[in-house]
CSV table of C-alpha atoms and ligand atoms in Angstrom, one decimal:
chain,number,residue,atom,x,y,z
A,1,MET,CA,-10.5,11.4,-6.9
A,2,SER,CA,-7.8,8.8,-7.2
A,3,THR,CA,-6.1,7.6,-10.3
A,4,THR,CA,-5.9,4.2,-8.8
A,5,PHE,CA,-7.9,1.7,-10.7
A,6,GLN,CA,-10.3,-0.7,-9.0
A,7,LEU,CA,-9.7,-4.3,-9.7
A,8,ASP,CA,-12.8,-6.1,-10.8
A,9,THR,CA,-13.1,-8.9,-8.1
A,10,ALA,CA,-15.4,-10.9,-10.4
A,11,THR,CA,-12.8,-11.3,-13.1
A,12,SER,CA,-9.5,-10.2,-11.6
A,13,ARG,CA,-9.1,-7.9,-14.6
A,14,ALA,CA,-8.3,-4.2,-14.1
A,15,ASN,CA,-11.4,-2.2,-14.4
A,16,PRO,CA,-10.5,1.4,-15.1
A,17,THR,CA,-13.0,3.0,-12.8
A,18,PRO,CA,-11.5,5.8,-10.7
A,19,GLN,CA,-12.6,5.3,-7.1
A,20,PRO,CA,-13.1,8.1,-4.6
A,21,MET,CA,-11.0,7.2,-1.6
A,22,LYS,CA,-9.2,8.4,1.5
A,23,ARG,CA,-5.8,6.7,1.5
A,24,LEU,CA,-3.9,6.9,4.8
A,25,THR,CA,-1.0,9.4,4.5
A,26,VAL,CA,2.4,9.5,6.1
A,27,PRO,CA,1.4,12.3,8.5
A,28,ALA,CA,-1.7,10.4,9.5
A,29,ILE,CA,0.4,7.3,10.4
A,30,LYS,CA,2.8,9.5,12.3
A,31,ARG,CA,0.0,11.1,14.3
A,32,ARG,CA,-1.2,7.7,15.5
A,33,LYS,CA,1.7,8.0,18.1
A,34,SER,CA,1.3,11.1,20.2
A,35,ASP,CA,3.1,12.0,23.4
A,36,GLY,CA,5.1,8.7,23.0
A,37,LYS,CA,2.0,6.5,23.0
A,38,THR,CA,-0.1,4.7,20.3
A,39,ASP,CA,-3.6,4.0,21.6
A,40,GLU,CA,-4.5,1.6,18.8
A,41,PRO,CA,-1.6,-0.4,17.4
A,42,LEU,CA,-0.8,0.1,13.7
A,43,VAL,CA,-1.5,-3.0,11.5
A,44,MET,CA,0.9,-3.7,8.7
A,45,LEU,CA,1.2,-6.8,6.4
A,46,THR,CA,3.3,-7.5,3.4
A,47,ALA,CA,1.6,-7.6,0.0
A,48,TYR,CA,3.1,-8.4,-3.4
A,49,THR,CA,0.3,-8.7,-5.8
A,50,ALA,CA,-2.8,-6.7,-6.7
A,51,ARG,CA,-5.4,-9.2,-5.6
A,52,GLN,CA,-3.6,-9.9,-2.3
A,53,ALA,CA,-3.5,-6.1,-1.7
A,54,GLN,CA,-7.2,-5.9,-2.5
A,55,LEU,CA,-8.0,-8.5,0.1
A,56,LEU,CA,-5.7,-7.2,2.8
A,57,ASP,CA,-6.4,-3.4,2.3
A,58,PRO,CA,-9.6,-3.1,4.4
A,59,HIS,CA,-7.8,-4.6,7.4
A,60,CYS,CA,-4.5,-2.8,7.3
A,61,ASP,CA,-3.1,0.6,8.0
A,62,MET,CA,0.0,-0.1,5.9
A,63,LEU,CA,0.9,-2.5,3.2
A,64,LEU,CA,4.6,-3.3,2.8
A,65,VAL,CA,5.9,-4.5,-0.5
A,66,GLY,CA,8.7,-6.2,1.2
A,67,ASP,CA,11.9,-7.5,-0.5
A,68,SER,CA,10.9,-10.8,1.3
A,69,LEU,CA,9.1,-11.3,-2.1
A,70,GLY,CA,12.5,-12.7,-3.2
A,71,GLN,CA,12.0,-15.8,-1.1
A,72,VAL,CA,8.2,-15.9,-0.9
A,73,ILE,CA,7.3,-15.3,-4.6
A,74,TYR,CA,10.6,-16.1,-6.5
A,75,GLY,CA,12.0,-18.9,-4.4
A,76,LEU,CA,15.4,-17.1,-4.0
A,77,PRO,CA,17.7,-18.0,-1.1
A,78,SER,CA,17.7,-14.5,0.4
A,79,THR,CA,16.6,-11.0,-0.3
A,80,LEU,CA,20.0,-10.1,-1.8
A,81,PRO,CA,19.2,-10.9,-5.5
A,82,VAL,CA,16.0,-8.9,-5.5
A,83,THR,CA,16.2,-6.0,-8.1
A,84,LEU,CA,14.8,-2.5,-8.3
A,85,ASP,CA,12.7,-3.6,-11.3
A,86,MET,CA,11.1,-6.4,-9.3
A,87,MET,CA,10.2,-4.1,-6.4
A,88,ILE,CA,8.7,-1.6,-8.9
A,89,ALA,CA,6.6,-4.1,-10.7
A,90,HIS,CA,5.2,-5.5,-7.4
A,91,GLY,CA,4.9,-2.1,-5.8
A,92,ALA,CA,2.8,-0.8,-8.7
A,93,ALA,CA,0.5,-3.9,-8.5
A,94,VAL,CA,-0.1,-3.4,-4.8
A,95,VAL,CA,-0.9,0.3,-5.3
A,96,ARG,CA,-3.4,-0.7,-8.0
A,97,GLY,CA,-5.0,-3.2,-5.7
A,98,SER,CA,-5.4,-0.9,-2.7
A,99,TYR,CA,-7.1,2.3,-1.8
A,100,HIS,CA,-7.0,2.7,1.9
A,101,ALA,CA,-3.7,1.6,3.3
A,102,LEU,CA,-0.4,3.5,3.0
A,103,VAL,CA,1.8,1.5,0.6
A,104,ILE,CA,5.5,1.3,1.4
A,105,VAL,CA,8.0,-0.3,-1.0
A,106,ASP,CA,11.3,-1.8,0.2
A,107,MET,CA,14.5,-0.6,-1.4
A,108,PRO,CA,16.5,-3.6,-2.6
A,109,PHE,CA,20.0,-4.5,-1.6
A,110,GLY,CA,22.5,-2.4,-3.6
A,111,ALA,CA,20.1,0.3,-4.6
A,112,TYR,CA,20.8,2.8,-1.7
A,113,GLU,CA,23.9,2.0,0.3
A,114,ALA,CA,26.7,3.6,-1.8
A,115,SER,CA,25.5,7.2,-1.5
A,116,PRO,CA,22.5,9.4,-0.7
A,117,GLN,CA,22.4,10.4,-4.4
A,118,ASP,CA,22.2,6.7,-5.5
A,119,ALA,CA,19.5,6.2,-3.0
A,120,PHE,CA,17.5,9.2,-4.3
A,121,ARG,CA,17.7,7.9,-7.9
A,122,ALA,CA,16.4,4.5,-6.8
A,123,ALA,CA,13.8,5.9,-4.4
A,124,SER,CA,12.4,8.4,-6.9
A,125,ARG,CA,11.9,5.7,-9.5
A,126,ILE,CA,10.0,3.7,-6.9
A,127,MET,CA,7.8,6.7,-6.0
A,128,ALA,CA,7.2,7.7,-9.6
A,129,GLU,CA,6.7,4.3,-11.2
A,130,THR,CA,4.6,2.7,-8.4
A,131,GLY,CA,2.6,5.5,-6.8
A,132,ALA,CA,3.6,4.3,-3.4
A,133,ALA,CA,3.9,6.9,-0.6
A,134,ALA,CA,7.1,5.8,1.0
A,135,VAL,CA,10.2,3.6,0.8
A,136,LYS,CA,11.7,1.4,3.5
A,137,LEU,CA,15.4,0.8,3.8
A,138,GLU,CA,17.6,-1.2,6.3
A,139,GLY,CA,20.2,0.1,8.6
A,140,GLY,CA,20.8,2.5,11.5
A,141,GLN,CA,23.5,5.1,12.2
A,142,ALA,CA,25.3,4.2,8.9
A,143,ILE,CA,22.3,5.0,6.8
A,144,ALA,CA,21.0,8.0,8.8
A,145,GLU,CA,22.6,10.6,6.4
A,146,THR,CA,20.8,8.9,3.5
A,147,ILE,CA,17.5,9.0,5.4
A,148,ALA,CA,17.9,12.7,6.0
A,149,PHE,CA,18.8,13.3,2.3
A,150,LEU,CA,15.7,11.5,1.1
A,151,SER,CA,13.3,12.9,3.7
A,152,ALA,CA,14.5,16.5,2.9
A,153,ARG,CA,13.7,15.8,-0.8
A,154,GLY,CA,10.1,14.7,-0.4
A,155,ILE,CA,10.6,10.9,0.0
A,156,PRO,CA,9.2,9.6,3.3
A,157,VAL,CA,11.4,6.8,4.7
A,158,MET,CA,10.5,3.9,7.0
A,159,ALA,CA,13.7,2.6,8.6
A,160,HIS,CA,14.4,-1.0,9.6
A,161,VAL,CA,16.7,-1.8,12.5
A,162,GLY,CA,17.7,-4.8,14.6
A,163,LEU,CA,17.9,-7.9,12.5
A,164,THR,CA,18.3,-6.5,9.0
A,165,PRO,CA,18.0,-9.4,6.5
A,166,GLN,CA,20.0,-7.7,3.7
A,167,ALA,CA,23.0,-7.9,6.1
A,168,VAL,CA,22.7,-11.7,6.6
A,169,ASN,CA,26.3,-12.3,5.4
A,170,ALA,CA,27.7,-9.8,7.9
A,171,LEU,CA,25.4,-11.0,10.7
A,172,GLY,CA,26.1,-14.6,10.0
A,173,GLY,CA,22.4,-15.6,10.0
A,174,TYR,CA,18.9,-14.6,11.0
A,175,ALA,CA,19.2,-15.2,14.8
A,176,ALA,CA,17.6,-12.6,17.2
A,177,ARG,CA,19.8,-9.7,17.9
A,178,GLY,CA,20.6,-7.7,21.1
A,179,ARG,CA,21.6,-10.4,23.5
A,180,SER,CA,24.9,-8.7,24.5
A,181,GLN,CA,25.0,-5.3,26.2
A,182,GLU,CA,27.0,-3.9,23.3
A,183,GLU,CA,24.5,-5.0,20.7
A,184,HIS,CA,21.6,-3.8,22.9
A,185,GLU,CA,23.1,-0.3,23.0
A,186,LYS,CA,24.0,-0.3,19.2
A,187,ILE,CA,20.3,-1.2,18.2
A,188,LEU,CA,19.0,1.5,20.5
A,189,ALA,CA,21.5,4.0,19.1
A,190,ASP,CA,20.5,2.9,15.5
A,191,GLY,CA,16.8,3.5,16.2
A,192,LYS,CA,17.4,6.9,17.7
A,193,ALA,CA,19.7,7.9,14.8
A,194,VAL,CA,17.1,7.0,12.1
A,195,ALA,CA,14.3,8.8,14.0
A,196,ASP,CA,16.5,11.9,14.4
A,197,ALA,CA,17.4,11.7,10.6
A,198,GLY,CA,13.7,12.0,9.8
A,199,ALA,CA,12.3,8.5,9.3
A,200,PHE,CA,8.5,8.7,9.8
A,201,ALA,CA,8.4,5.2,11.3
A,202,MET,CA,10.6,2.2,11.7
A,203,VAL,CA,10.5,-1.6,11.7
A,204,VAL,CA,12.3,-3.3,14.5
A,205,GLU,CA,12.9,-6.9,13.7
A,206,GLY,CA,14.2,-9.9,15.6
A,207,VAL,CA,15.4,-8.3,18.8
A,208,VAL,CA,15.1,-9.4,22.5
A,209,GLU,CA,12.0,-7.9,23.9
A,210,PRO,CA,13.5,-5.3,26.3
A,211,ILE,CA,15.2,-3.6,23.3
A,212,ALA,CA,11.9,-3.3,21.4
A,213,VAL,CA,10.2,-1.9,24.5
A,214,ALA,CA,13.0,0.6,25.2
A,215,LEU,CA,13.2,1.8,21.6
A,216,THR,CA,9.4,2.2,21.4
A,217,GLY,CA,9.6,4.5,24.5
A,218,ALA,CA,12.6,6.3,23.3
A,219,VAL,CA,11.5,7.7,19.9
A,220,GLU,CA,8.6,9.9,18.8
A,221,VAL,CA,7.8,8.0,15.6
A,222,PRO,CA,5.9,4.7,15.4
A,223,VAL,CA,7.9,1.5,15.9
A,224,ILE,CA,6.5,-1.5,14.1
A,225,GLY,CA,7.6,-4.8,15.6
A,226,ILE,CA,8.3,-8.2,14.0
A,227,GLY,CA,9.7,-10.7,16.4
A,228,ALA,CA,9.9,-7.8,18.9
A,229,SER,CA,7.2,-7.0,21.4
A,230,ALA,CA,3.4,-6.5,21.8
A,231,GLN,CA,4.3,-3.1,23.3
A,232,CYS,CA,5.6,-1.8,20.0
A,233,ASP,CA,3.4,0.8,18.3
A,234,GLY,CA,2.3,-1.7,15.6
A,235,GLN,CA,3.0,-5.1,14.2
A,236,VAL,CA,4.0,-6.5,10.8
A,237,LEU,CA,4.2,-10.1,9.5
A,238,VAL,CA,4.9,-11.6,6.1
A,239,THR,CA,1.3,-12.4,4.9
A,240,GLU,CA,2.2,-15.8,3.6
A,241,ASP,CA,3.7,-16.8,7.1
A,242,MET,CA,0.6,-15.5,8.8
A,243,LEU,CA,-1.7,-17.4,6.4
A,244,GLY,CA,0.1,-20.7,7.0
A,245,MET,CA,1.6,-21.1,3.5
A,246,PHE,CA,4.9,-22.6,4.8
A,247,GLU,CA,5.7,-25.6,7.0
A,248,ARG,CA,8.6,-23.8,8.7
A,249,VAL,CA,7.2,-21.5,11.4
A,250,PRO,CA,9.7,-19.1,12.9
A,251,ARG,CA,9.2,-18.4,16.6
A,252,PHE,CA,7.9,-14.9,16.0
A,253,VAL,CA,5.2,-16.0,13.5
A,254,LYS,CA,1.7,-17.0,14.4
A,255,ARG,CA,-0.2,-19.0,11.8
A,256,TYR,CA,-3.7,-17.7,11.6
A,257,GLY,CA,-4.7,-20.2,8.9
A,258,ASP,CA,-3.6,-23.3,7.0
A,259,MET,CA,-3.4,-21.9,3.4
A,260,ALA,CA,-0.9,-24.6,2.4
A,261,GLY,CA,-3.3,-27.3,3.6
A,262,TYR,CA,-6.2,-25.6,1.8
A,263,ILE,CA,-4.4,-25.3,-1.5
A,264,SER,CA,-3.1,-28.9,-1.4
A,265,GLU,CA,-6.5,-30.3,-0.6
A,266,THR,CA,-8.2,-28.2,-3.3
A,267,ALA,CA,-5.6,-29.1,-5.9
A,268,ALA,CA,-6.0,-32.8,-5.0
A,269,ASN,CA,-9.8,-32.5,-5.5
A,270,TYR,CA,-9.3,-30.8,-8.9
A,271,ALA,CA,-6.8,-33.4,-10.0
A,272,SER,CA,-9.1,-36.3,-9.0
A,273,GLU,CA,-12.1,-34.8,-10.9
A,274,VAL,CA,-10.0,-34.2,-14.0
A,275,ARG,CA,-8.7,-37.8,-13.9
A,276,SER,CA,-12.2,-39.3,-13.4
A,277,ARG,CA,-13.7,-36.9,-16.1
A,278,ALA,CA,-16.0,-35.5,-13.4
A,279,PHE,CA,-14.8,-32.0,-14.4
A,280,PRO,CA,-15.8,-30.2,-16.5
A,281,THR,CA,-19.6,-30.9,-16.4
A,282,GLU,CA,-22.3,-29.5,-18.6
A,283,ALA,CA,-22.3,-26.4,-16.4
A,284,GLN,CA,-18.7,-25.5,-17.4
A,285,THR,CA,-18.9,-26.4,-21.1
A,286,TYR,CA,-20.3,-24.4,-24.1
A,287,GLN,CA,-22.9,-26.0,-26.4
A,288,PRO,CA,-24.0,-24.9,-29.8
A,289,LYS,CA,-27.1,-22.7,-29.8
A,290,SER,CA,-30.1,-24.8,-30.9
B,1,KIV,O1,10.8,-7.7,3.5
B,1,KIV,C1,9.9,-7.7,4.4
B,1,KIV,O2,8.9,-8.4,4.3
B,1,KIV,C2,10.2,-7.0,5.6
B,1,KIV,C3,9.3,-7.3,6.8
B,1,KIV,C4,9.6,-8.6,7.3
B,1,KIV,C5,9.4,-6.2,7.8
B,1,KIV,O3,11.1,-6.2,5.6
């Protein structure tokens, strides 16, 4: 029996009814890749709120509370100003809104780089205060020791290699990585290092396709691609990108909907009915009992 509360879809208020459920576990996700192959690719999307999690949960193996919420939810210029408290608040909301998918919460910039001990303090707060099953952190060989430290202490880690957005200042932008032989070798070495350190899976972001293919073949753990290759063990996108919430569509994004158009059109209808006094009608107003 779970302690996760079901959200009442009718009212969007938390309804404290414990739900029996079988949530996917870290070992179950790892087992989806066996003998170097994943028969059915793993499906991951970002989620930041309880209601969004509730809608995505039946379709996903993993929900990632990404620090991309900095730009997507808070309008920040990058992921760098995102705080641990922000990640914890959104992580807890996503856990409350889901029952099936494995929930992974990003560790924000500054919370884990200085030492494995700092990383443990931040990661253990995430695990204890959100109920998520794992954390994700960015980096390769340089962060492998921290991944080993967390993994050995009961904190499953998803790694993130290739284009690592928290390193935007060092990388000089968000362009795809791995076009030189040196960078190609470095990304492969990063991926192998985090797998050897005990990461249960990794995201590979924004790399030329041959790197993604080689990395997927080189490690035993699932490799989840974004701007990578259909041959990865799974795929992730930022949900709002996939839903068509933004005008700018990076090359690696496929818009499966036009949510921005739908919201604009619906808000325009509402505004027009308010201005013409067509809303509210009798159906939406209370009358005294006769
Ligand atoms: O923060 C995020 O949303 C991510 C995904 C893009 C992988 O790290």
